[in-house]
Coordinates of C-alpha atoms in Angstrom, one line a residue:
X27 CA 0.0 0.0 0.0
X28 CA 2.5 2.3 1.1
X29 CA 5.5 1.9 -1.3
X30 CA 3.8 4.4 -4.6
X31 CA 6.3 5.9 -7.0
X32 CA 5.1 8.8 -9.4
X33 CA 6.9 8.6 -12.5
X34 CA 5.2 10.0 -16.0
X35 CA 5.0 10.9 -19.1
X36 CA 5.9 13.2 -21.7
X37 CA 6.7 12.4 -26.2
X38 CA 9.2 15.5 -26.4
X39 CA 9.5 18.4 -23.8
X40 CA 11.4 20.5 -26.7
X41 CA 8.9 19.9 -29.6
X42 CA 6.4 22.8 -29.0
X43 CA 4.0 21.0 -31.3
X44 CA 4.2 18.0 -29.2
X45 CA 3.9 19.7 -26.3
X46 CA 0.9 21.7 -26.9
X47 CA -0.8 18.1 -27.8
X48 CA 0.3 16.5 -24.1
X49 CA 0.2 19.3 -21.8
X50 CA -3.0 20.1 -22.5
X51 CA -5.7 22.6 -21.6
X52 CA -4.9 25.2 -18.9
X53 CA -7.3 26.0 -16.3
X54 CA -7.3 30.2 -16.2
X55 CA -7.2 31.3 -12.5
X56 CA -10.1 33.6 -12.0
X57 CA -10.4 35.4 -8.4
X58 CA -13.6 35.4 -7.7
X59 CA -16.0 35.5 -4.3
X60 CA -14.6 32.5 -2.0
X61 CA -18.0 29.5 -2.0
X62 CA -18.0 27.2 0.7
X63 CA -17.5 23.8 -0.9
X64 CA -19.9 21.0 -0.8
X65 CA -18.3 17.9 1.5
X66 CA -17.8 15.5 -1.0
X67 CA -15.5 14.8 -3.9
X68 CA -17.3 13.7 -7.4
X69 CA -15.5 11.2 -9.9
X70 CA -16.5 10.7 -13.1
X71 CA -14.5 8.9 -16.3
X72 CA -14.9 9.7 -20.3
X73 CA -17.9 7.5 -21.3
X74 CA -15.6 5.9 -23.7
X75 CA -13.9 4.0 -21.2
X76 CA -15.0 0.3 -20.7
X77 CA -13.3 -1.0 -17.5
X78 CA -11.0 1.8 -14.9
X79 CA -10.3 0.8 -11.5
X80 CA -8.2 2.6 -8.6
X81 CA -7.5 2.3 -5.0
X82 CA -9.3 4.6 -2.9
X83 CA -8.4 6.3 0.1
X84 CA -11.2 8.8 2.3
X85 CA -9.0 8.6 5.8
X86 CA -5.2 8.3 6.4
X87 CA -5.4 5.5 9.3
X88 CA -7.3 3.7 6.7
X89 CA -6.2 0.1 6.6
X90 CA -7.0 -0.9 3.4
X91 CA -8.0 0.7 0.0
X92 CA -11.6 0.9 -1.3
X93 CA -11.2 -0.2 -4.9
X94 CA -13.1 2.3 -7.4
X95 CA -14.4 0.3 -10.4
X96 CA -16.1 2.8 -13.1
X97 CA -16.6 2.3 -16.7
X98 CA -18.8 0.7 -19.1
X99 CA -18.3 -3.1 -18.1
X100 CA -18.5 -1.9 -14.3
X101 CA -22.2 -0.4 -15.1
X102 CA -20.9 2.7 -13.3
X103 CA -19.4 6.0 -14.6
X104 CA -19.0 8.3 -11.7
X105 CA -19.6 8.1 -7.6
X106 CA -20.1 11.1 -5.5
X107 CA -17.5 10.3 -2.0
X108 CA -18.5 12.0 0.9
X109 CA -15.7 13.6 3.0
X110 CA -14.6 16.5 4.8
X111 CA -10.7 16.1 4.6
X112 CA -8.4 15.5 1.5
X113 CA -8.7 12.0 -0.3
X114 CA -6.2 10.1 -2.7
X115 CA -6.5 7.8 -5.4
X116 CA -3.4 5.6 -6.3
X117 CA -3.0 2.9 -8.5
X118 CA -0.4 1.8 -11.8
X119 CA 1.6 -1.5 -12.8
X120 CA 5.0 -1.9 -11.0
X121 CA 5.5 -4.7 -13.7
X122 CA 5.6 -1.3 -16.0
X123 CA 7.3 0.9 -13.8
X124 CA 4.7 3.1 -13.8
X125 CA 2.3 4.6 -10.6
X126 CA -0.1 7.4 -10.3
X127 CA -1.4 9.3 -7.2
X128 CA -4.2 12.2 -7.0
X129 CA -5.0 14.1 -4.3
X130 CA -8.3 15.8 -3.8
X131 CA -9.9 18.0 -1.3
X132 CA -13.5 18.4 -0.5
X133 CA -15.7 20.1 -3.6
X134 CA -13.2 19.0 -6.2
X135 CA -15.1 17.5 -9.4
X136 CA -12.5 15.3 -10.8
X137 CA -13.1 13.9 -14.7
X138 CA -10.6 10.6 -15.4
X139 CA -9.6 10.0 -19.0
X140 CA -6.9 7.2 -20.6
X141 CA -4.4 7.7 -22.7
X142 CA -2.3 5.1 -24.5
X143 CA 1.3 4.8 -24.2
X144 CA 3.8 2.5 -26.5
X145 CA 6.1 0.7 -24.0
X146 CA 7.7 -0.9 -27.1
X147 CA 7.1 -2.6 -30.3
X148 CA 4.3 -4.9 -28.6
X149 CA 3.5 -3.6 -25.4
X150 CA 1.0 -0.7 -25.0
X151 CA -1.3 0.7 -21.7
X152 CA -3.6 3.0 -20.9
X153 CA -2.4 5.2 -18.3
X154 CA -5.0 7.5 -16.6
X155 CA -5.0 11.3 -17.2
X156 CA -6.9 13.6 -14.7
X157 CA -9.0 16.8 -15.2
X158 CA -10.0 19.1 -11.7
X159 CA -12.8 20.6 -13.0
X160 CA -13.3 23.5 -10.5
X161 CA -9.6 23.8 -9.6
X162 CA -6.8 26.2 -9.4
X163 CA -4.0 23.7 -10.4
X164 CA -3.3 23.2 -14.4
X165 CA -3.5 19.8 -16.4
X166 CA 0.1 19.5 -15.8
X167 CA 0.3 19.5 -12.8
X168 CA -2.3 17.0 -12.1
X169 CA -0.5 15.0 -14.8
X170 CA 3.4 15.9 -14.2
X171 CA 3.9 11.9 -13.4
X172 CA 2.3 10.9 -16.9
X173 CA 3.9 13.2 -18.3
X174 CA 7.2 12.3 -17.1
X175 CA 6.5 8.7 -17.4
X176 CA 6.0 9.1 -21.1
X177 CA 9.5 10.9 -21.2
X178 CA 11.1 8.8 -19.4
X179 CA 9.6 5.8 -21.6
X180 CA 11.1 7.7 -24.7
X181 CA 14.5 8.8 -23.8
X182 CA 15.1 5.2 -22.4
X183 CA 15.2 6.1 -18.8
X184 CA 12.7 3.2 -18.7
X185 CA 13.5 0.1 -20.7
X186 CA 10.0 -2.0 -20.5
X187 CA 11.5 -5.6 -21.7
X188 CA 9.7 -7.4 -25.0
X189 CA 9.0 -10.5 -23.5
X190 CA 9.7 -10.8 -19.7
X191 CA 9.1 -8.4 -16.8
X192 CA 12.0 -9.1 -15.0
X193 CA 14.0 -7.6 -17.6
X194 CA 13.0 -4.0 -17.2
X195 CA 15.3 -1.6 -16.7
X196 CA 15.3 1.8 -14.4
X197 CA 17.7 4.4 -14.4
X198 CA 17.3 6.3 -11.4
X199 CA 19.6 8.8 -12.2
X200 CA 18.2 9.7 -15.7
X201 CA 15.1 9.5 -14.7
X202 CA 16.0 12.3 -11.8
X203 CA 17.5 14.5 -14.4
X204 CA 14.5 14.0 -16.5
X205 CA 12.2 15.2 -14.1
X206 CA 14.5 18.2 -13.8
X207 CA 14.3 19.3 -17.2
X208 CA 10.1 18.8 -17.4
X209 CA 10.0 21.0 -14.5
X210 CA 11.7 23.2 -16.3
X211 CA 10.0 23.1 -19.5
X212 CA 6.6 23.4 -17.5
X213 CA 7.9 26.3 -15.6
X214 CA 9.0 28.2 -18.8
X215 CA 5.8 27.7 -20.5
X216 CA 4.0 29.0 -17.5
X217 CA 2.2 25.8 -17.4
X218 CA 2.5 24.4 -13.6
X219 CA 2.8 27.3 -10.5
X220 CA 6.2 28.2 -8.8
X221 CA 4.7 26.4 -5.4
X222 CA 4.5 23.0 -7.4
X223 CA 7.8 23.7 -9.4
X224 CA 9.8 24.0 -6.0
X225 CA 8.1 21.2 -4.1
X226 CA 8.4 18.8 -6.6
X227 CA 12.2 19.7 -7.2
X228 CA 12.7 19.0 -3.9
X229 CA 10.7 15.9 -3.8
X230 CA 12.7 14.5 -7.1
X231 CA 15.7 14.7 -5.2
X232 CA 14.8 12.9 -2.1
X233 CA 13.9 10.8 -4.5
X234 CA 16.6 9.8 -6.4
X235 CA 18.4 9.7 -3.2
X236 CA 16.9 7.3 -1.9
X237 CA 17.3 5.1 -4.7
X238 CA 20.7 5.8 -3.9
X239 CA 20.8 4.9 -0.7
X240 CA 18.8 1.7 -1.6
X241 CA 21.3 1.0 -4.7
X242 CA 24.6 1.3 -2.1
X243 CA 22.6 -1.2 0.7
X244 CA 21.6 -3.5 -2.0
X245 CA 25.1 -4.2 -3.2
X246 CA 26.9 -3.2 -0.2
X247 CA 28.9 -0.8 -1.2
X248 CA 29.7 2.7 0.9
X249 CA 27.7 6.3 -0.3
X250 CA 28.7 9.3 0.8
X251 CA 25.9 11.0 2.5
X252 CA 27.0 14.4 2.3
X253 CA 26.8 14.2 -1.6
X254 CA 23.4 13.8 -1.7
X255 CA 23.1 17.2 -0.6
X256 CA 20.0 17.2 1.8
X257 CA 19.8 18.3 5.3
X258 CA 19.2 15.6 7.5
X259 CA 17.5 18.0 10.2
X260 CA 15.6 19.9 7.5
X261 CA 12.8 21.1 9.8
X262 CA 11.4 22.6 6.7
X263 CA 10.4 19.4 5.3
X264 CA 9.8 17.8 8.7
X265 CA 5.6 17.2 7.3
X266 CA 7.2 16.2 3.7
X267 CA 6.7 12.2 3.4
X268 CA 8.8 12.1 0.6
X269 CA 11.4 13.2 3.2
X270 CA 10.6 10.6 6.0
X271 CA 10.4 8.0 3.5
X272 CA 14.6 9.2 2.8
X273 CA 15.2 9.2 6.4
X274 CA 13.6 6.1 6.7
X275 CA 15.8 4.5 4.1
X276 CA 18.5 6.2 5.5
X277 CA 17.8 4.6 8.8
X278 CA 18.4 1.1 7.2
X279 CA 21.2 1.8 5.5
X280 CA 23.2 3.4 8.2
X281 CA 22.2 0.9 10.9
X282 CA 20.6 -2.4 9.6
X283 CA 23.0 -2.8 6.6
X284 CA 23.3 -6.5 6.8
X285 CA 19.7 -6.9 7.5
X286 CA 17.5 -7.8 4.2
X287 CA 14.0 -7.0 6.6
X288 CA 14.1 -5.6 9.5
X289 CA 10.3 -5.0 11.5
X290 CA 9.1 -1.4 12.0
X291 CA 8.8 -2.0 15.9
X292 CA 12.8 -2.8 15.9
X293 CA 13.7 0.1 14.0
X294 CA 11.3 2.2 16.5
X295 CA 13.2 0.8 19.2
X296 CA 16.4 1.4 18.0
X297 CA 15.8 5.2 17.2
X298 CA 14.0 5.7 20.6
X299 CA 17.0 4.5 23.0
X300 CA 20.0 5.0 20.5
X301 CA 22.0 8.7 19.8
X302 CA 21.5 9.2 16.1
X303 CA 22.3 12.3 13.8
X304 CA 18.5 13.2 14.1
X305 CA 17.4 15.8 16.3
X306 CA 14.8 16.0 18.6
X307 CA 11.9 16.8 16.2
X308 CA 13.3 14.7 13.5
X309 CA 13.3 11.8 16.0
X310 CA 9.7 12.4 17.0
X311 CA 8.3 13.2 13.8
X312 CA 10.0 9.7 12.6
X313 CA 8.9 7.7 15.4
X314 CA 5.5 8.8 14.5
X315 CA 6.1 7.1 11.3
X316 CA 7.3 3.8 12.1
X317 CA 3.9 4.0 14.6
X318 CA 1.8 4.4 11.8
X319 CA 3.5 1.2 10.3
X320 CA 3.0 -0.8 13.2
X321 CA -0.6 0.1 13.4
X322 CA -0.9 -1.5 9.6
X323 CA 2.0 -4.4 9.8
X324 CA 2.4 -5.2 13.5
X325 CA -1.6 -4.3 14.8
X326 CA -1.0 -6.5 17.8
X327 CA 2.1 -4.7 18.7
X328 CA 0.4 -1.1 18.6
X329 CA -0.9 -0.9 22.2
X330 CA 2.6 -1.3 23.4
X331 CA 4.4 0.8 21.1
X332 CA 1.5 3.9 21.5
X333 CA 2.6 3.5 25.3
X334 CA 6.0 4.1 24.3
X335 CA 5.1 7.0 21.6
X336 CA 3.5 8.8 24.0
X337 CA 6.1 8.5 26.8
X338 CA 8.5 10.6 24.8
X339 CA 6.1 12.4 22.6
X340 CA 5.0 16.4 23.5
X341 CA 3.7 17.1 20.3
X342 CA -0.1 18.2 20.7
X343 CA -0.5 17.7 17.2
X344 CA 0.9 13.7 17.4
X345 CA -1.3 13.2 20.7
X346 CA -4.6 14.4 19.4
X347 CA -4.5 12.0 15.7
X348 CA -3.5 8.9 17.6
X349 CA -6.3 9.6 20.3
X350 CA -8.7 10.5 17.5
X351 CA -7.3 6.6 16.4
X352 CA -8.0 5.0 19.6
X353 CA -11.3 6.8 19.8
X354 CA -12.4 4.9 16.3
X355 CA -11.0 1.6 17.6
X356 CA -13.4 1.8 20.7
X357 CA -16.1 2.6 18.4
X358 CA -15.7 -0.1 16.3
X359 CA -15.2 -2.4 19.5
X360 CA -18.2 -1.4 20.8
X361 CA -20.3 -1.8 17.9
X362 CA -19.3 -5.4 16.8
X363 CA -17.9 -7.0 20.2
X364 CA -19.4 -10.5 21.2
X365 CA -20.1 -8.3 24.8
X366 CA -22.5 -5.8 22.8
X367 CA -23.8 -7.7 20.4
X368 CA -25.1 -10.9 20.1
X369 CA -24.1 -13.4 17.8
X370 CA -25.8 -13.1 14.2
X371 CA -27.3 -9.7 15.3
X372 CA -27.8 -7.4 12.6
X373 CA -27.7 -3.7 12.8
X374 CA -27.9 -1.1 10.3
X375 CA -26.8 2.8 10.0
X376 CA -29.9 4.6 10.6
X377 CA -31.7 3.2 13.4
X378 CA -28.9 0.9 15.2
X379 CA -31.9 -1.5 16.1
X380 CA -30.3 -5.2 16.7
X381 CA -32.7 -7.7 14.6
X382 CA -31.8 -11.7 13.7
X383 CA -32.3 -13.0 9.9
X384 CA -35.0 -14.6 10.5
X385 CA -37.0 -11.1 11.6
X386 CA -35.5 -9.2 9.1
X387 CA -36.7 -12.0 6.1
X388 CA -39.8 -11.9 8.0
X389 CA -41.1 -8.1 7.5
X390 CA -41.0 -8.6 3.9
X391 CA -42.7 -12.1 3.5
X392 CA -44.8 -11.9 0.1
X393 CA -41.9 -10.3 -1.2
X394 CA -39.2 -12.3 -3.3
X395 CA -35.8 -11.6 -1.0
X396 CA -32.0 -11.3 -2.7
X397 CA -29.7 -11.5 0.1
X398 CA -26.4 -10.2 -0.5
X399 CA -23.0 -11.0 1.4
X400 CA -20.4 -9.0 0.9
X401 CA -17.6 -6.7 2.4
X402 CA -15.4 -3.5 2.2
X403 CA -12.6 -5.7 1.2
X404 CA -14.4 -7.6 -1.4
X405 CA -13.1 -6.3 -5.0
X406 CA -15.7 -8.5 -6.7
X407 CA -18.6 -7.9 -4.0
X408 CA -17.7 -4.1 -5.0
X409 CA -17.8 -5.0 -8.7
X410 CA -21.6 -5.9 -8.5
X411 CA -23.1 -3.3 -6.5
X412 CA -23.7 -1.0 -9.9
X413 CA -25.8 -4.4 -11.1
X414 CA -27.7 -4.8 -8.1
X415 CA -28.5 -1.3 -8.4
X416 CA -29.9 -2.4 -12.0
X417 CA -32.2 -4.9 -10.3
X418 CA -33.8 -2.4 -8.3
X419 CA -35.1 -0.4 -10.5
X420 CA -36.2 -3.3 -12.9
X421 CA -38.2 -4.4 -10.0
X422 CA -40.9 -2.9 -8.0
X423 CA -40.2 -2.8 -4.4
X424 CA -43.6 -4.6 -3.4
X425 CA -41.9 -7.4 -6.1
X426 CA -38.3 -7.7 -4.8
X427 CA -36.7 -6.5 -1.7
X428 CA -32.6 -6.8 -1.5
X429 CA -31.3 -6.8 1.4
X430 CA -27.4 -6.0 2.1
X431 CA -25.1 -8.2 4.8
X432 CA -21.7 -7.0 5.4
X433 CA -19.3 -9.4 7.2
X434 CA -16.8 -6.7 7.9
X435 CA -14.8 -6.9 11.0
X436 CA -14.7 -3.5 11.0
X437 CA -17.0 -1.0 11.5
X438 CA -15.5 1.9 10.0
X439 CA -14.5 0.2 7.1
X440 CA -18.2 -0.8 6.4
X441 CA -20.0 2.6 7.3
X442 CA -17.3 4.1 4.4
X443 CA -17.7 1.4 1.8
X444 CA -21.6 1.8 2.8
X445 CA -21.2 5.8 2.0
X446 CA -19.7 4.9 -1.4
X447 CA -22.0 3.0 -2.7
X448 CA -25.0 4.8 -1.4
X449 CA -26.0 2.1 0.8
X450 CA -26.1 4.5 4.5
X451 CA -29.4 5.3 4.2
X452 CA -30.9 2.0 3.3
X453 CA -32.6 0.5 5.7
X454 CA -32.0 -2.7 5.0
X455 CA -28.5 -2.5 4.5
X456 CA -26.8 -4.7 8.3
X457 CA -23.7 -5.1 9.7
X458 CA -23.7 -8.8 10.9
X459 CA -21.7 -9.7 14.7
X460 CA -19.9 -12.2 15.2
X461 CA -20.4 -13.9 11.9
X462 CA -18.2 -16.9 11.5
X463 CA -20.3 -18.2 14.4
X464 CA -23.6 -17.0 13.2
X465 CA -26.6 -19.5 12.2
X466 CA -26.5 -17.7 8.8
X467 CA -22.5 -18.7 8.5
X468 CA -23.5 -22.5 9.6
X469 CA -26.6 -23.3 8.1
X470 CA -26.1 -21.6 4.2
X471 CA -22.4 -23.1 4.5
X472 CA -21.0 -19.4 3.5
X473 CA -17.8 -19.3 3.4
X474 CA -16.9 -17.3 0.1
X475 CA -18.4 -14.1 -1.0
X476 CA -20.1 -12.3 -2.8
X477 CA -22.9 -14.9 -2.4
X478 CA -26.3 -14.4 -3.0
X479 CA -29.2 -16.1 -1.2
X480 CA -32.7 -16.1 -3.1
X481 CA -36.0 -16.6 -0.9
X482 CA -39.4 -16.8 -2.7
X483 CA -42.3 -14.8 -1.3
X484 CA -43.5 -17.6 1.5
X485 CA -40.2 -17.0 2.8
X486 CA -38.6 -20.2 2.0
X487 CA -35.2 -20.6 0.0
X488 CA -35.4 -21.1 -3.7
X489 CA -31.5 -20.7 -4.4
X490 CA -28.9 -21.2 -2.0
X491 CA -26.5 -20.0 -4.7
X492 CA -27.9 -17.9 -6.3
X493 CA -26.6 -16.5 -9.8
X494 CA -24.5 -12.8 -9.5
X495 CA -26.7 -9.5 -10.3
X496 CA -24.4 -9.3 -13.2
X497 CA -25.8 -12.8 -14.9
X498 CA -29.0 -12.6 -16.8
X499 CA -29.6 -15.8 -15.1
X500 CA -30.5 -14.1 -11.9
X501 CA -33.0 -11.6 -13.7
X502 CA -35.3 -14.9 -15.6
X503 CA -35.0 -16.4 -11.7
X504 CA -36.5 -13.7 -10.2
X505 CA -39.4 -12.8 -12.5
X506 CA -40.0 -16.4 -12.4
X507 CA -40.6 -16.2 -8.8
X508 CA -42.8 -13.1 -8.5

């Protein structure tokens, strides 16, 4: 999840024509009267597009990615995400080399189109270009890593192999001086802002120093640090994480050189009781990283490790995100813990009542019932929620009543994924407890998902397998039962 390079693309940064073609259209800055914006982000793609999915991430202590699936195929082109705070979508192919990352903030109306790219004489993809409707920031700069991918694909700073993957080849350094000379371009044709021409210089570098770093600790040979030429107390770029990522790798290479993998909680330790060359906020700020990583990589370890954050930490700003953490956890705990919930209890967002299966199929008797099982996690669950969509509207709702059952372990994760796909304020979308020892679990014998569970209109099961929303099958089943 963590480990996202940006590296675009562009044909020929010195060929105006070419560049007028790839940079594309500039969005004019207008001052006008400052409008509160509206606490959601909206995603659409080019209706052209058949199939487009990307990770999705609403909340930074989010464990996992929601995946986004829009397109034709996916009967979906656009989703409204509700959100106060900035959100990022992040995907690519690290058999290509190549990885994108957006960020967008509250009120942004974001429009996603593809654009093919030759890799060489038989590979081609369609890497994702992205248009802020209502923004400030220009089409290059929401595209610098496409564009630079595309360079760095032409002047061979990327070498994608005709026949295996493991033949690619990267070349840090040109790729660094690459990015150098776009920025510059960009910068002379007034087409990205002095803010994002200086940030991303910087960011370049730390980048290619790290690769640096990585190179000398892969092959064991000795780097001198002071070439690199960055400030390892930079309190500047303390809130940078390109810049803790370097110090991170720096880290490894200066104390766990003959170790291949060393655990996030060790290198915590190690920076907490040892003398380093990082000063006191460097140290904190880093400590707060390797944290972070626990929570995702070591989760049983985090209790402990919080104790020991917050032992040495003074930093209001540290204490009040991991409180807001813990304060979530307990949530969750206390809305799907065997002691607050009984077992097979379902629950939903807008009333909280706890009902069993058996009540729930019982208040629509005379109706034909869909069950579906699915979860947050479940990429093909995800996929069908656009069908079953479909199938209410084909459907009266005095015909066929869906209901939704989420197996999620956590809460959180299942009131966002509900949010997405406009499930919060269905009533008969639950939240089972305690599933895996559930009657529903033992007696349907569920132990994949997505599975679908058809009852006819006396209640009784008619298909304990029912077909996927997406199957025509499913649609001749039910009309056959109303």
């Amino acid at each position: 999840m963590k480990n996202i390079l940006l590296t675009f693309l562009l044909i020929s940064i010195f060929s105006c024509k070419e560049k007028k073609e790839e940079i594309g259209p500039e969005i004019s800055i207008i001052k006008e009267k400052k409008i509160e914006k509206r606490n959601e982000v909206f995603i659409s793609i080019n209706d052209t597009i058949k199939s487009f999915e990307t990770n999705l991430f609403v909340d930074e202590m989010q464990d996992k990615p929601d995946i986004l699936y829009l397109g034709q195929k996916k009967n979906k082109t656009s989703v409204t995400i509700p959100t106060q705070n900035t959100i990022k979508i992040l995907g690519g192919a690290p058999w290509f080399s190549f990885f994108y990352e957006l960020e967008l903030e509250k009120g942004d109306s974001l429009l996603i189109d593809v654009r093919k790219v030759n890799l060489n004489k038989s590979k081609q993809i369609e890497y994702p270009t992205f248009t802020i409707l209502n923004s400030t920031k220009t089409w290059s700069e929401n595209n610098f890593d496409y564009l630079l991918y595309k360079y760095n694909i032409n002047t061979k700073a990327i070498v994608i192999d005709e026949n295996k993957f493991q033949n690619n080849k990267y070349d840090s350094e040109k790729v660094y001086l690459n990015s150098i000379k776009l920025l510059d371009s960009l910068k002379a044709n007034n087409s990205i802002s002095n803010k994002f021409y200086s940030a991303n210089r910087i960011n370049q570098k730390l980048k290619f120093a790290s690769s640096k770093i990585k190179e000398a600790k892969n092959q064991k040979t000795e780097i001198d640090i002071e070439n690199l030429e960055i400030d390892l107390n930079d309190e500047k770029l303390i809130a940078n994480n390109e810049y803790i990522s370097f110090l991170r790798t720096l880290i490894l290479y200066k104390y766990f050189n003959k170790d291949k993998r060393v655990l996030n909680s060790v290198q915590f330790d190690f920076i907490n009781d040892n003398e380093t060359f990082l000063n006191k906020n460097t140290k904190l700020t880093l400590l707060d990283s390797y944290l972070k990583s626990i929570y995702f990589i070591e989760k049983s370890k985090f209790d402990k490790y919080l104790t020991k954050f917050n032992t040495v930490n003074k930093n209001e700003e540290f204490k009040n995100k991991w409180q807001l953490v813990i304060d979530k956890q307990n949530i969750n705990s206390k809305k799907l813990n065997a002691t607050n919930r009984n077992v097979g209890t379902l629950t939903n967002l807008i009333d909280d009542n706890e009902l069993t299966f058996e009540e729930v199929l019982l208040k629509h008797k005379g109706k034909v019932v869909l069950v579906d099982f699915w979860a947050s996690w479940c990429a093909p669950c995800r996929k069908e929620m656009p069908f079953l969509k479909d199938l209410k509207l084909k459907f009266n709702e005095t015909e066929l009543k869906i209901i939704e059952i989420s197996i999620d372990k956590d809460y959180s994760a299942w009131v966002r994924a509900s949010k997405l796909e406009n499930l919060s304020n269905e009533i008969d979308n639950y939240i089972i407890s305690n599933w895996e020892k559930s009657n529903l679990y033992k007696n349907y014998n569920i132990k994949t998902i997505p599975r679908y569970l058809l009852f006819g209109k006396n209640g009784k099961i008619i298909d304990e397998n029912a077909p996927r929303p997406s199957e025509r099958e499913l649609i001749e089943l039910i009309k056959a039962s109303i």
